[in-house]
């Protein structure tokens, strides 16, 4: 259900299309986007509700997108959450850095976070 009250069926392709824009120029494949859309659809179906707000679908996208590509996540979140200042970006980046600091696996597998841990 959209904000306007209009209802439409869930569409994996629509999820992929919206996320694809955030992933432009990033090392994300169509297969990655298909898996993300599948994950979002499963999360939506697990709610058990016959109608889900479009806002909830956007929230369901954020987690898997963040795991897939943090730059794409920031792009998507900046539009979805209507960032309107540098502070909004700084806050989101700060949260990503804090999560890297508390997740040793992520820091060990992500070269960017390893340099962040070294005080970059």
N, CA, C and O atoms as a printed pandas DataFrame, in Angstrom:
     atom_number atom_name residue_name chain_id  residue_number  x_coord  y_coord  z_coord
0              1         N          UNK        A               1    0.852   -1.171    0.000
1              2        CA          UNK        A               1    0.000    0.000    0.000
2              3         C          UNK        A               1    0.904    1.242    0.000
3              4         O          UNK        A               1    1.798    1.395    0.832
4              5         N          UNK        A               2    0.629    2.108   -0.963
5              6        CA          UNK        A               2    1.412    3.333   -1.067
6              7         C          UNK        A               2    0.846    4.402   -0.137
7              8         O          UNK        A               2   -0.263    4.271    0.381
8              9         N          UNK        A               3    1.625    5.458    0.065
9             10        CA          UNK        A               3    1.172    6.558    0.933
10            11         C          UNK        A               3   -0.155    7.146    0.463
11            12         O          UNK        A               3   -0.972    7.592    1.269
12            13         N          UNK        A               4   -0.355    7.140   -0.849
13            14        CA          UNK        A               4   -1.580    7.708   -1.417
14            15         C          UNK        A               4   -2.805    6.849   -1.145
15            16         O          UNK        A               4   -3.934    7.275   -1.390
16            17         N          UNK        A               5   -2.582    5.628   -0.634
17            18        CA          UNK        A               5   -3.689    4.719   -0.380
18            19         C          UNK        A               5   -3.895    3.715   -1.495
19            20         O          UNK        A               5   -4.675    2.773   -1.350
20            21         N          UNK        A               6   -3.209    3.906   -2.600
21            22        CA          UNK        A               6   -3.301    2.983   -3.727
22            23         C          UNK        A               6   -2.585    1.692   -3.367
23            24         O          UNK        A               6   -1.504    1.709   -2.780
24            25         N          UNK        A               7   -3.203    0.573   -3.726
25            26        CA          UNK        A               7   -2.558   -0.718   -3.485
26            27         C          UNK        A               7   -2.137   -1.315   -4.823
27            28         O          UNK        A               7   -2.806   -1.143   -5.842
28            29         N          UNK        A               8   -1.015   -2.016   -4.789
29            30        CA          UNK        A               8   -0.552   -2.734   -5.971
30            31         C          UNK        A               8    0.184   -3.973   -5.497
31            32         O          UNK        A               8    0.686   -4.007   -4.374
32            33         N          UNK        A               9    0.251   -4.986   -6.341
33            34        CA          UNK        A               9    0.922   -6.219   -5.933
34            35         C          UNK        A               9    2.424   -6.003   -5.752
35            36         O          UNK        A               9    3.032   -5.157   -6.408
36            37         N          UNK        A              10    2.998   -6.785   -4.851
37            38        CA          UNK        A              10    4.440   -6.721   -4.645
38            39         C          UNK        A              10    5.136   -7.111   -5.942
39            40         O          UNK        A              10    4.693   -8.021   -6.642
40            41         N          UNK        A              11    6.223   -6.420   -6.257
41            42        CA          UNK        A              11    6.966   -6.702   -7.481
42            43         C          UNK        A              11    8.461   -6.766   -7.184
43            44         O          UNK        A              11    9.076   -5.773   -6.796
44            45         N          UNK        A              12    9.032   -7.952   -7.374
45            46        CA          UNK        A              12   10.480   -8.089   -7.214
46            47         C          UNK        A              12   11.205   -7.164   -8.185
47            48         O          UNK        A              12   12.218   -6.554   -7.845
48            49         N          UNK        A              13   10.662   -7.071   -9.412
49            50        CA          UNK        A              13   11.301   -6.242  -10.433
50            51         C          UNK        A              13   11.334   -4.775   -9.995
51            52         O          UNK        A              13   12.309   -4.069  -10.253
52            53         N          UNK        A              14   10.285   -4.329   -9.342
53            54        CA          UNK        A              14   10.256   -2.941   -8.871
54            55         C          UNK        A              14   11.309   -2.727   -7.768
55            56         O          UNK        A              14   11.967   -1.687   -7.729
56            57         N          UNK        A              15   11.458   -3.697   -6.894
57            58        CA          UNK        A              15   12.500   -3.630   -5.864
58            59         C          UNK        A              15   13.866   -3.559   -6.535
59            60         O          UNK        A              15   14.693   -2.713   -6.195
60            61         N          UNK        A              16   14.093   -4.459   -7.494
61            62        CA          UNK        A              16   15.385   -4.492   -8.185
62            63         C          UNK        A              16   15.655   -3.181   -8.918
63            64         O          UNK        A              16   16.778   -2.678   -8.909
64            65         N          UNK        A              17   14.638   -2.640   -9.542
65            66        CA          UNK        A              17   14.795   -1.392  -10.290
66            67         C          UNK        A              17   15.196   -0.248   -9.366
67            68         O          UNK        A              17   16.093    0.530   -9.689
68            69         N          UNK        A              18   14.543   -0.147   -8.236
69            70        CA          UNK        A              18   14.861    0.918   -7.288
70            71         C          UNK        A              18   16.252    0.772   -6.704
71            72         O          UNK        A              18   16.967    1.760   -6.532
72            73         N          UNK        A              19   16.633   -0.444   -6.402
73            74        CA          UNK        A              19   17.948   -0.688   -5.822
74            75         C          UNK        A              19   19.036   -0.560   -6.885
75            76         O          UNK        A              19   20.150   -0.128   -6.588
76            77         N          UNK        A              20   18.716   -0.933   -8.116
77            78        CA          UNK        A              20   19.696   -0.856   -9.209
78            79         C          UNK        A              20   20.233    0.570   -9.349
79            80         O          UNK        A              20   21.423    0.761   -9.602
80            81         N          UNK        A              21   19.383    1.549   -9.189
81            82        CA          UNK        A              21   19.813    2.948   -9.298
82            83         C          UNK        A              21   20.862    3.276   -8.238
83            84         O          UNK        A              21   21.843    3.966   -8.518
84            85         N          UNK        A              22   20.652    2.782   -7.037
85            86        CA          UNK        A              22   21.607    3.036   -5.949
86            87         C          UNK        A              22   22.918    2.289   -6.183
87            88         O          UNK        A              22   23.960    2.673   -5.653
88            89         N          UNK        A              23   22.862    1.224   -6.976
89            90        CA          UNK        A              23   24.041    0.375   -7.203
90            91         C          UNK        A              23   24.819    0.754   -8.462
91            92         O          UNK        A              23   25.806    0.099   -8.798
92            93         N          UNK        A              24   24.390    1.793   -9.154
93            94        CA          UNK        A              24   25.102    2.173  -10.378
94            95         C          UNK        A              24   26.570    2.439  -10.084
95            96         O          UNK        A              24   26.912    3.182   -9.164
96            97         N          UNK        A              25   27.430    1.820  -10.884
97            98        CA          UNK        A              25   28.866    1.999  -10.722
98            99         C          UNK        A              25   29.479    1.188   -9.592
99           100         O          UNK        A              25   30.678    1.298   -9.333
100          101         N          UNK        A              26   28.689    0.391   -8.927
101          102        CA          UNK        A              26   29.165   -0.439   -7.818
102          103         C          UNK        A              26   29.318   -1.878   -8.302
103          104         O          UNK        A              26   28.690   -2.266   -9.287
104          105         N          UNK        A              27   30.142   -2.673   -7.625
105          106        CA          UNK        A              27   30.354   -4.068   -8.048
106          107         C          UNK        A              27   29.210   -4.982   -7.604
107          108         O          UNK        A              27   29.405   -5.907   -6.816
108          109         N          UNK        A              28   28.021   -4.705   -8.123
109          110        CA          UNK        A              28   26.814   -5.460   -7.771
110          111         C          UNK        A              28   26.230   -6.014   -9.065
111          112         O          UNK        A              28   26.005   -5.271  -10.021
112          113         N          UNK        A              29   25.988   -7.312   -9.091
113          114        CA          UNK        A              29   25.473   -7.964  -10.290
114          115         C          UNK        A              29   23.949   -8.048  -10.261
115          116         O          UNK        A              29   23.314   -7.821   -9.231
116          117         N          UNK        A              30   23.382   -8.379  -11.418
117          118        CA          UNK        A              30   21.936   -8.606  -11.473
118          119         C          UNK        A              30   21.547   -9.785  -10.588
119          120         O          UNK        A              30   20.467   -9.792   -9.996
120          121         N          UNK        A              31   22.421  -10.775  -10.498
121          122        CA          UNK        A              31   22.146  -11.922   -9.616
122          123         C          UNK        A              31   22.095  -11.469   -8.159
123          124         O          UNK        A              31   21.260  -11.943   -7.389
124          125         N          UNK        A              32   22.988  -10.551   -7.779
125          126        CA          UNK        A              32   22.964   -9.998   -6.418
126          127         C          UNK        A              32   21.636   -9.284   -6.162
127          128         O          UNK        A              32   21.032   -9.429   -5.099
128          129         N          UNK        A              33   21.195   -8.511   -7.154
129          130        CA          UNK        A              33   19.934   -7.779   -6.999
130          131         C          UNK        A              33   18.746   -8.731   -6.916
131          132         O          UNK        A              33   17.803   -8.488   -6.164
132          133         N          UNK        A              34   18.793   -9.808   -7.684
133          134        CA          UNK        A              34   17.706  -10.794   -7.637
134          135         C          UNK        A              34   17.637  -11.450   -6.259
135          136         O          UNK        A              34   16.551  -11.652   -5.717
136          137         N          UNK        A              35   18.797  -11.781   -5.695
137          138        CA          UNK        A              35   18.813  -12.374   -4.348
138          139         C          UNK        A              35   18.302  -11.383   -3.308
139          140         O          UNK        A              35   17.570  -11.763   -2.394
140          141         N          UNK        A              36   18.679  -10.126   -3.442
141          142        CA          UNK        A              36   18.200   -9.104   -2.523
142          143         C          UNK        A              36   16.676   -8.989   -2.611
143          144         O          UNK        A              36   15.990   -8.955   -1.589
144          145         N          UNK        A              37   16.154   -8.928   -3.840
145          146        CA          UNK        A              37   14.702   -8.819   -4.025
146          147         C          UNK        A              37   13.982  -10.034   -3.447
147          148         O          UNK        A              37   12.907   -9.904   -2.862
148          149         N          UNK        A              38   14.573  -11.209   -3.611
149          150        CA          UNK        A              38   13.985  -12.423   -3.045
150          151         C          UNK        A              38   13.960  -12.336   -1.518
151          152         O          UNK        A              38   12.968  -12.695   -0.885
152          153         N          UNK        A              39   15.055  -11.859   -0.939
153          154        CA          UNK        A              39   15.142  -11.711    0.511
154          155         C          UNK        A              39   14.079  -10.738    1.020
155          156         O          UNK        A              39   13.437  -10.985    2.041
156          157         N          UNK        A              40   13.903   -9.641    0.303
157          158        CA          UNK        A              40   12.896   -8.649    0.692
158          159         C          UNK        A              40   11.495   -9.255    0.591
159          160         O          UNK        A              40   10.667   -9.068    1.482
160          161         N          UNK        A              41   11.237   -9.979   -0.494
161          162        CA          UNK        A              41    9.920  -10.598   -0.650
162          163         C          UNK        A              41    9.648  -11.589    0.476
163          164         O          UNK        A              41    8.540  -11.632    1.009
164          165         N          UNK        A              42   10.653  -12.387    0.841
165          166        CA          UNK        A              42   10.478  -13.342    1.935
166          167         C          UNK        A              42   10.187  -12.623    3.246
167          168         O          UNK        A              42    9.335  -13.060    4.019
168          169         N          UNK        A              43   10.891  -11.523    3.499
169          170        CA          UNK        A              43   10.660  -10.759    4.730
170          171         C          UNK        A              43    9.247  -10.192    4.758
171          172         O          UNK        A              43    8.589  -10.193    5.799
172          173         N          UNK        A              44    8.790   -9.714    3.620
173          174        CA          UNK        A              44    7.434   -9.148    3.531
174          175         C          UNK        A              44    6.400  -10.252    3.751
175          176         O          UNK        A              44    5.425  -10.058    4.477
176          177         N          UNK        A              45    6.613  -11.393    3.131
177          178        CA          UNK        A              45    5.661  -12.508    3.280
178          179         C          UNK        A              45    5.624  -13.034    4.721
179          180         O          UNK        A              45    4.577  -13.469    5.200
180          181         N          UNK        A              46    6.765  -12.990    5.404
181          182        CA          UNK        A              46    6.823  -13.483    6.782
182          183         C          UNK        A              46    6.001  -12.634    7.740
183          184         O          UNK        A              46    5.695  -13.079    8.846
184          185         N          UNK        A              47    5.641  -11.433    7.341
185          186        CA          UNK        A              47    4.798  -10.614    8.211
186          187         C          UNK        A              47    3.409  -11.229    8.339
187          188         O          UNK        A              47    2.702  -10.996    9.319
188          189         N          UNK        A              48    3.026  -12.021    7.330
189          190        CA          UNK        A              48    1.719  -12.658    7.360
190          191         C          UNK        A              48    0.585  -11.733    6.993
191          192         O          UNK        A              48   -0.570  -12.160    6.958
192          193         N          UNK        A              49    0.877  -10.498    6.724
193          194        CA          UNK        A              49   -0.155   -9.520    6.382
194          195         C          UNK        A              49   -0.440   -9.565    4.886
195          196         O          UNK        A              49    0.465   -9.762    4.075
196          197         N          UNK        A              50   -1.707   -9.379    4.534
197          198        CA          UNK        A              50   -2.066   -9.368    3.114
198          199         C          UNK        A              50   -1.735   -8.026    2.471
199          200         O          UNK        A              50   -1.630   -7.932    1.249
200          201         N          UNK        A              51   -1.572   -6.988    3.289
201          202        CA          UNK        A              51   -1.177   -5.674    2.779
202          203         C          UNK        A              51   -0.025   -5.144    3.617
203          204         O          UNK        A              51   -0.047   -5.196    4.847
204          205         N          UNK        A              52    0.976   -4.635    2.924
205          206        CA          UNK        A              52    2.166   -4.098    3.588
206          207         C          UNK        A              52    2.397   -2.703    3.056
207          208         O          UNK        A              52    2.308   -2.472    1.850
208          209         N          UNK        A              53    2.693   -1.769    3.947
209          210        CA          UNK        A              53    2.985   -0.406    3.520
210          211         C          UNK        A              53    4.259   -0.376    2.696
211          212         O          UNK        A              53    5.211   -1.107    2.971
212          213         N          UNK        A              54    4.265    0.480    1.680
213          214        CA          UNK        A              54    5.458    0.651    0.853
214          215         C          UNK        A              54    6.647    1.037    1.729
215          216         O          UNK        A              54    7.779    0.646    1.444
216          217         N          UNK        A              55    6.401    1.792    2.778
217          218        CA          UNK        A              55    7.464    2.186    3.700
218          219         C          UNK        A              55    8.127    0.964    4.335
219          220         O          UNK        A              55    9.345    0.942    4.514
220          221         N          UNK        A              56    7.341   -0.038    4.673
221          222        CA          UNK        A              56    7.882   -1.253    5.275
222          223         C          UNK        A              56    8.730   -2.032    4.275
223          224         O          UNK        A              56    9.702   -2.685    4.656
224          225         N          UNK        A              57    8.367   -1.964    3.013
225          226        CA          UNK        A              57    9.177   -2.619    1.984
226          227         C          UNK        A              57   10.521   -1.913    1.878
227          228         O          UNK        A              57   11.560   -2.563    1.755
228          229         N          UNK        A              58   10.505   -0.590    1.925
229          230        CA          UNK        A              58   11.760    0.163    1.908
230          231         C          UNK        A              58   12.642   -0.200    3.085
231          232         O          UNK        A              58   13.854   -0.351    2.932
232          233         N          UNK        A              59   12.046   -0.341    4.259
233          234        CA          UNK        A              59   12.814   -0.747    5.443
234          235         C          UNK        A              59   13.388   -2.148    5.265
235          236         O          UNK        A              59   14.504   -2.429    5.703
236          237         N          UNK        A              60   12.621   -3.025    4.622
237          238        CA          UNK        A              60   13.086   -4.392    4.391
238          239         C          UNK        A              60   14.244   -4.426    3.391
239          240         O          UNK        A              60   15.031   -5.373    3.394
240          241         N          UNK        A              61   14.355   -3.422    2.550
241          242        CA          UNK        A              61   15.449   -3.339    1.576
242          243         C          UNK        A              61   16.746   -2.910    2.255
243          244         O          UNK        A              61   17.820   -3.392    1.895
244          245         N          UNK        A              62   16.659   -2.026    3.215
245          246        CA          UNK        A              62   17.858   -1.411    3.782
246          247         C          UNK        A              62   18.864   -2.414    4.350
247          248         O          UNK        A              62   20.057   -2.296    4.071
248          249         N          UNK        A              63   18.424   -3.381    5.125
249          250        CA          UNK        A              63   19.345   -4.339    5.737
250          251         C          UNK        A              63   20.112   -5.172    4.716
251          252         O          UNK        A              63   21.342   -5.204    4.751
252          253         N          UNK        A              64   19.406   -5.849    3.805
253          254        CA          UNK        A              64   20.128   -6.643    2.801
254          255         C          UNK        A              64   21.013   -5.788    1.894
255          256         O          UNK        A              64   22.086   -6.229    1.481
256          257         N          UNK        A              65   20.572   -4.576    1.585
257          258        CA          UNK        A              65   21.389   -3.699    0.742
258          259         C          UNK        A              65   22.647   -3.279    1.478
259          260         O          UNK        A              65   23.722   -3.197    0.885
260          261         N          UNK        A              66   22.515   -3.018    2.745
261          262        CA          UNK        A              66   23.682   -2.655    3.552
262          263         C          UNK        A              66   24.707   -3.790    3.557
263          264         O          UNK        A              66   25.910   -3.548    3.456
264          265         N          UNK        A              67   24.227   -5.021    3.673
265          266        CA          UNK        A              67   25.119   -6.174    3.643
266          267         C          UNK        A              67   25.753   -6.361    2.266
267          268         O          UNK        A              67   26.889   -6.825    2.157
268          269         N          UNK        A              68   25.022   -6.002    1.226
269          270        CA          UNK        A              68   25.509   -6.178   -0.141
270          271         C          UNK        A              68   26.554   -5.133   -0.512
271          272         O          UNK        A              68   27.619   -5.474   -1.028
272          273         N          UNK        A              69   26.256   -3.858   -0.251
273          274        CA          UNK        A              69   27.173   -2.785   -0.646
274          275         C          UNK        A              69   26.835   -1.534    0.165
275          276         O          UNK        A              69   25.751   -0.968    0.025
276          277         N          UNK        A              70   27.759   -1.117    0.999
277          278        CA          UNK        A              70   27.484   -0.006    1.907
278          279         C          UNK        A              70   27.344    1.333    1.193
279          280         O          UNK        A              70   26.599    2.198    1.651
280          281         N          UNK        A              71   28.042    1.516    0.087
281          282        CA          UNK        A              71   27.895    2.767   -0.662
282          283         C          UNK        A              71   26.498    2.835   -1.274
283          284         O          UNK        A              71   25.833    3.868   -1.205
284          285         N          UNK        A              72   26.059    1.730   -1.874
285          286        CA          UNK        A              72   24.709    1.680   -2.423
286          287         C          UNK        A              72   23.678    1.872   -1.315
287          288         O          UNK        A              72   22.660    2.536   -1.511
288          289         N          UNK        A              73   23.949    1.288   -0.153
289          290        CA          UNK        A              73   23.066    1.464    1.001
290          291         C          UNK        A              73   22.928    2.945    1.351
291          292         O          UNK        A              73   21.818    3.434    1.560
292          293         N          UNK        A              74   24.052    3.656    1.415
293          294        CA          UNK        A              74   23.998    5.084    1.749
294          295         C          UNK        A              74   23.227    5.869    0.693
295          296         O          UNK        A              74   22.461    6.775    1.022
296          297         N          UNK        A              75   23.429    5.521   -0.565
297          298        CA          UNK        A              75   22.689    6.201   -1.638
298          299         C          UNK        A              75   21.188    5.977   -1.474
299          300         O          UNK        A              75   20.402    6.923   -1.512
300          301         N          UNK        A              76   20.800    4.715   -1.289
301          302        CA          UNK        A              76   19.386    4.380   -1.155
302          303         C          UNK        A              76   18.804    5.027    0.096
303          304         O          UNK        A              76   17.732    5.630    0.051
304          305         N          UNK        A              77   19.517    4.899    1.211
305          306        CA          UNK        A              77   19.030    5.460    2.471
306          307         C          UNK        A              77   18.903    6.970    2.391
307          308         O          UNK        A              77   17.992    7.543    2.988
308          309         N          UNK        A              78   19.800    7.625    1.663
309          310        CA          UNK        A              78   19.744    9.088    1.576
310          311         C          UNK        A              78   18.468    9.554    0.888
311          312         O          UNK        A              78   17.926   10.607    1.224
312          313         N          UNK        A              79   17.994    8.778   -0.068
313          314        CA          UNK        A              79   16.743    9.121   -0.740
314          315         C          UNK        A              79   15.559    8.635    0.090
315          316         O          UNK        A              79   14.613    9.382    0.338
316          317         N          UNK        A              80   15.624    7.369    0.519
317          318        CA          UNK        A              80   14.511    6.759    1.235
318          319         C          UNK        A              80   14.217    7.477    2.549
319          320         O          UNK        A              80   13.059    7.703    2.900
320          321         N          UNK        A              81   15.269    7.829    3.262
321          322        CA          UNK        A              81   15.093    8.505    4.549
322          323         C          UNK        A              81   15.169   10.022    4.427
323          324         O          UNK        A              81   15.167   10.735    5.431
324          325         N          UNK        A              82   15.235   10.511    3.186
325          326        CA          UNK        A              82   15.208   11.950    2.881
326          327         C          UNK        A              82   16.289   12.726    3.629
327          328         O          UNK        A              82   16.007   13.706    4.318
328          329         N          UNK        A              83   17.548   12.263    3.477
329          330        CA          UNK        A              83   18.654   13.013    4.062
330          331         C          UNK        A              83   18.615   14.419    3.476
331          332         O          UNK        A              83   18.443   14.593    2.269
332          333         N          UNK        A              84   18.775   15.417    4.336
333          334        CA          UNK        A              84   18.773   16.789    3.826
334          335         C          UNK        A              84   19.935   17.621    4.349
335          336         O          UNK        A              84   19.952   18.843    4.203
336          337         N          UNK        A              85   20.906   16.950    4.958
337          338        CA          UNK        A              85   22.070   17.684    5.454
338          339         C          UNK        A              85   23.275   16.752    5.523
339          340         O          UNK        A              85   23.145   15.528    5.486
340          341         N          UNK        A              86   24.433   17.361    5.623
341          342        CA          UNK        A              86   25.655   16.581    5.802
342          343         C          UNK        A              86   25.599   15.774    7.089
343          344         O          UNK        A              86   26.146   14.673    7.160
344          345         N          UNK        A              87   24.947   16.312    8.097
345          346        CA          UNK        A              87   24.842   15.615    9.374
346          347         C          UNK        A              87   24.101   14.290    9.230
347          348         O          UNK        A              87   24.414   13.322    9.923
348          349         N          UNK        A              88   23.114   14.246    8.328
349          350        CA          UNK        A              88   22.398   12.994    8.102
350          351         C          UNK        A              88   23.350   11.932    7.549
351          352         O          UNK        A              88   23.317   10.776    7.972
352          353         N          UNK        A              89   24.198   12.335    6.597
353          354        CA          UNK        A              89   25.176   11.405    6.043
354          355         C          UNK        A              89   26.204   11.018    7.100
355          356         O          UNK        A              89   26.556    9.846    7.235
356          357         N          UNK        A              90   26.680   12.006    7.845
357          358        CA          UNK        A              90   27.664   11.731    8.892
358          359         C          UNK        A              90   27.121   10.750    9.915
359          360         O          UNK        A              90   27.841    9.861   10.370
360          361         N          UNK        A              91   25.878   10.902   10.272
361          362        CA          UNK        A              91   25.257   10.005   11.238
362          363         C          UNK        A              91   25.193    8.579   10.690
363          364         O          UNK        A              91   25.516    7.624   11.396
364          365         N          UNK        A              92   24.778    8.439    9.435
365          366        CA          UNK        A              92   24.683    7.111    8.827
366          367         C          UNK        A              92   26.064    6.474    8.694
367          368         O          UNK        A              92   26.227    5.283    8.957
368          369         N          UNK        A              93   27.043    7.254    8.291
369          370        CA          UNK        A              93   28.412    6.736    8.168
370          371         C          UNK        A              93   28.958    6.384    9.545
371          372         O          UNK        A              93   29.631    5.366    9.707
372          373         N          UNK        A              94   28.677    7.212   10.525
373          374        CA          UNK        A              94   29.108    6.921   11.893
374          375         C          UNK        A              94   28.533    5.610   12.397
375          376         O          UNK        A              94   29.219    4.853   13.083
376          377         N          UNK        A              95   27.282    5.336   12.063
377          378        CA          UNK        A              95   26.658    4.072   12.471
378          379         C          UNK        A              95   27.335    2.894   11.781
379          380         O          UNK        A              95   27.566    1.857   12.403
380          381         N          UNK        A              96   27.653    3.048   10.497
381          382        CA          UNK        A              96   28.366    1.986    9.779
382          383         C          UNK        A              96   29.731    1.727   10.419
383          384         O          UNK        A              96   30.125    0.575   10.603
384          385         N          UNK        A              97   30.443    2.787   10.752
385          386        CA          UNK        A              97   31.756    2.632   11.381
386          387         C          UNK        A              97   31.640    1.964   12.748
387          388         O          UNK        A              97   32.451    1.104   13.093
388          389         N          UNK        A              98   30.642    2.356   13.516
389          390        CA          UNK        A              98   30.440    1.746   14.831
390          391         C          UNK        A              98   30.138    0.259   14.684
391          392         O          UNK        A              98   30.628   -0.558   15.463
392          393         N          UNK        A              99   29.339   -0.086   13.692
393          394        CA          UNK        A              99   29.025   -1.497   13.467
394          395         C          UNK        A              99   30.260   -2.275   13.035
395          396         O          UNK        A              99   30.425   -3.434   13.415
396          397         N          UNK        A             100   31.124   -1.654   12.251
397          398        CA          UNK        A             100   32.374   -2.309   11.852
398          399         C          UNK        A             100   33.246   -2.556   13.084
399          400         O          UNK        A             100   33.880   -3.604   13.203
400          401         N          UNK        A             101   33.271   -1.600   13.983
401          402        CA          UNK        A             101   34.113   -1.719   15.175
402          403         C          UNK        A             101   33.641   -2.849   16.086
403          404         O          UNK        A             101   34.450   -3.454   16.789
404          405         N          UNK        A             102   32.342   -3.139   16.082
405          406        CA          UNK        A             102   31.809   -4.178   16.961
406          407         C          UNK        A             102   31.656   -5.523   16.272
407          408         O          UNK        A             102   31.278   -6.503   16.915
408          409         N          UNK        A             103   31.946   -5.591   14.961
409          410        CA          UNK        A             103   31.815   -6.838   14.217
410          411         C          UNK        A             103   33.168   -7.213   13.637
411          412         O          UNK        A             103   33.495   -6.809   12.522
412          413         N          UNK        A             104   33.970   -7.989   14.386
413          414        CA          UNK        A             104   35.320   -8.331   13.926
414          415         C          UNK        A             104   35.328   -9.055   12.584
415          416         O          UNK        A             104   36.267   -8.883   11.806
416          417         N          UNK        A             105   34.311   -9.856   12.293
417          418        CA          UNK        A             105   34.256  -10.566   11.015
418          419         C          UNK        A             105   34.174   -9.577    9.857
419          420         O          UNK        A             105   34.869   -9.727    8.853
420          421         N          UNK        A             106   33.331   -8.580   10.001
421          422        CA          UNK        A             106   33.188   -7.581    8.941
422          423         C          UNK        A             106   34.495   -6.825    8.759
423          424         O          UNK        A             106   34.924   -6.591    7.629
424          425         N          UNK        A             107   35.125   -6.445    9.849
425          426        CA          UNK        A             107   36.385   -5.696    9.771
426          427         C          UNK        A             107   37.470   -6.538    9.118
427          428         O          UNK        A             107   38.304   -6.008    8.384
428          429         N          UNK        A             108   37.471   -7.831    9.372
429          430        CA          UNK        A             108   38.502   -8.698    8.811
430          431         C          UNK        A             108   38.300   -8.948    7.328
431          432         O          UNK        A             108   39.268   -9.202    6.612
432          433         N          UNK        A             109   37.055   -8.882    6.846
433          434        CA          UNK        A             109   36.784   -9.183    5.447
434          435         C          UNK        A             109   36.628   -7.946    4.592
435          436         O          UNK        A             109   36.563   -8.058    3.367
436          437         N          UNK        A             110   36.568   -6.781    5.188
437          438        CA          UNK        A             110   36.338   -5.544    4.450
438          439         C          UNK        A             110   37.576   -4.656    4.567
439          440         O          UNK        A             110   37.857   -4.146    5.651
440          441         N          UNK        A             111   38.330   -4.458    3.464
441          442        CA          UNK        A             111   39.557   -3.679    3.542
442          443         C          UNK        A             111   39.325   -2.247    4.002
443          444         O          UNK        A             111   40.187   -1.667    4.662
444          445         N          UNK        A             112   38.184   -1.671    3.667
445          446        CA          UNK        A             112   37.906   -0.297    4.110
446          447         C          UNK        A             112   37.779   -0.229    5.626
447          448         O          UNK        A             112   38.290    0.696    6.257
448          449         N          UNK        A             113   37.101   -1.202    6.204
449          450        CA          UNK        A             113   36.919   -1.159    7.648
450          451         C          UNK        A             113   38.224   -1.436    8.363
451          452         O          UNK        A             113   38.436   -0.933    9.467
452          453         N          UNK        A             114   39.101   -2.220    7.767
453          454        CA          UNK        A             114   40.395   -2.471    8.389
454          455         C          UNK        A             114   41.174   -1.182    8.496
455          456         O          UNK        A             114   41.831   -0.943    9.509
456          457         N          UNK        A             115   41.119   -0.334    7.463
457          458        CA          UNK        A             115   41.825    0.940    7.553
458          459         C          UNK        A             115   41.125    1.873    8.539
459          460         O          UNK        A             115   41.776    2.688    9.191
460          461         N          UNK        A             116   39.794    1.756    8.649
461          462        CA          UNK        A             116   39.087    2.560    9.643
462          463         C          UNK        A             116   39.512    2.171   11.050
463          464         O          UNK        A             116   39.654    3.033   11.918
464          465         N          UNK        A             117   39.714    0.885   11.280
465          466        CA          UNK        A             117   40.114    0.398   12.585
466          467         C          UNK        A             117   41.510    0.913   12.957
467          468         O          UNK        A             117   41.834    1.080   14.132
468          469         N          UNK        A             118   42.317    1.157   11.936
469          470        CA          UNK        A             118   43.679    1.641   12.178
470          471         C          UNK        A             118   43.708    3.158   12.376
471          472         O          UNK        A             118   44.779    3.754   12.494
472          473         N          UNK        A             119   42.555    3.761   12.411
473          474        CA          UNK        A             119   42.495    5.189   12.736
474          475         C          UNK        A             119   42.455    6.103   11.544
475          476         O          UNK        A             119   42.757    7.290   11.665
476          477         N          UNK        A             120   42.094    5.584   10.403
477          478        CA          UNK        A             120   41.982    6.430    9.224
478          479         C          UNK        A             120   40.883    7.432    9.377
479          480         O          UNK        A             120   40.647    8.232    8.471
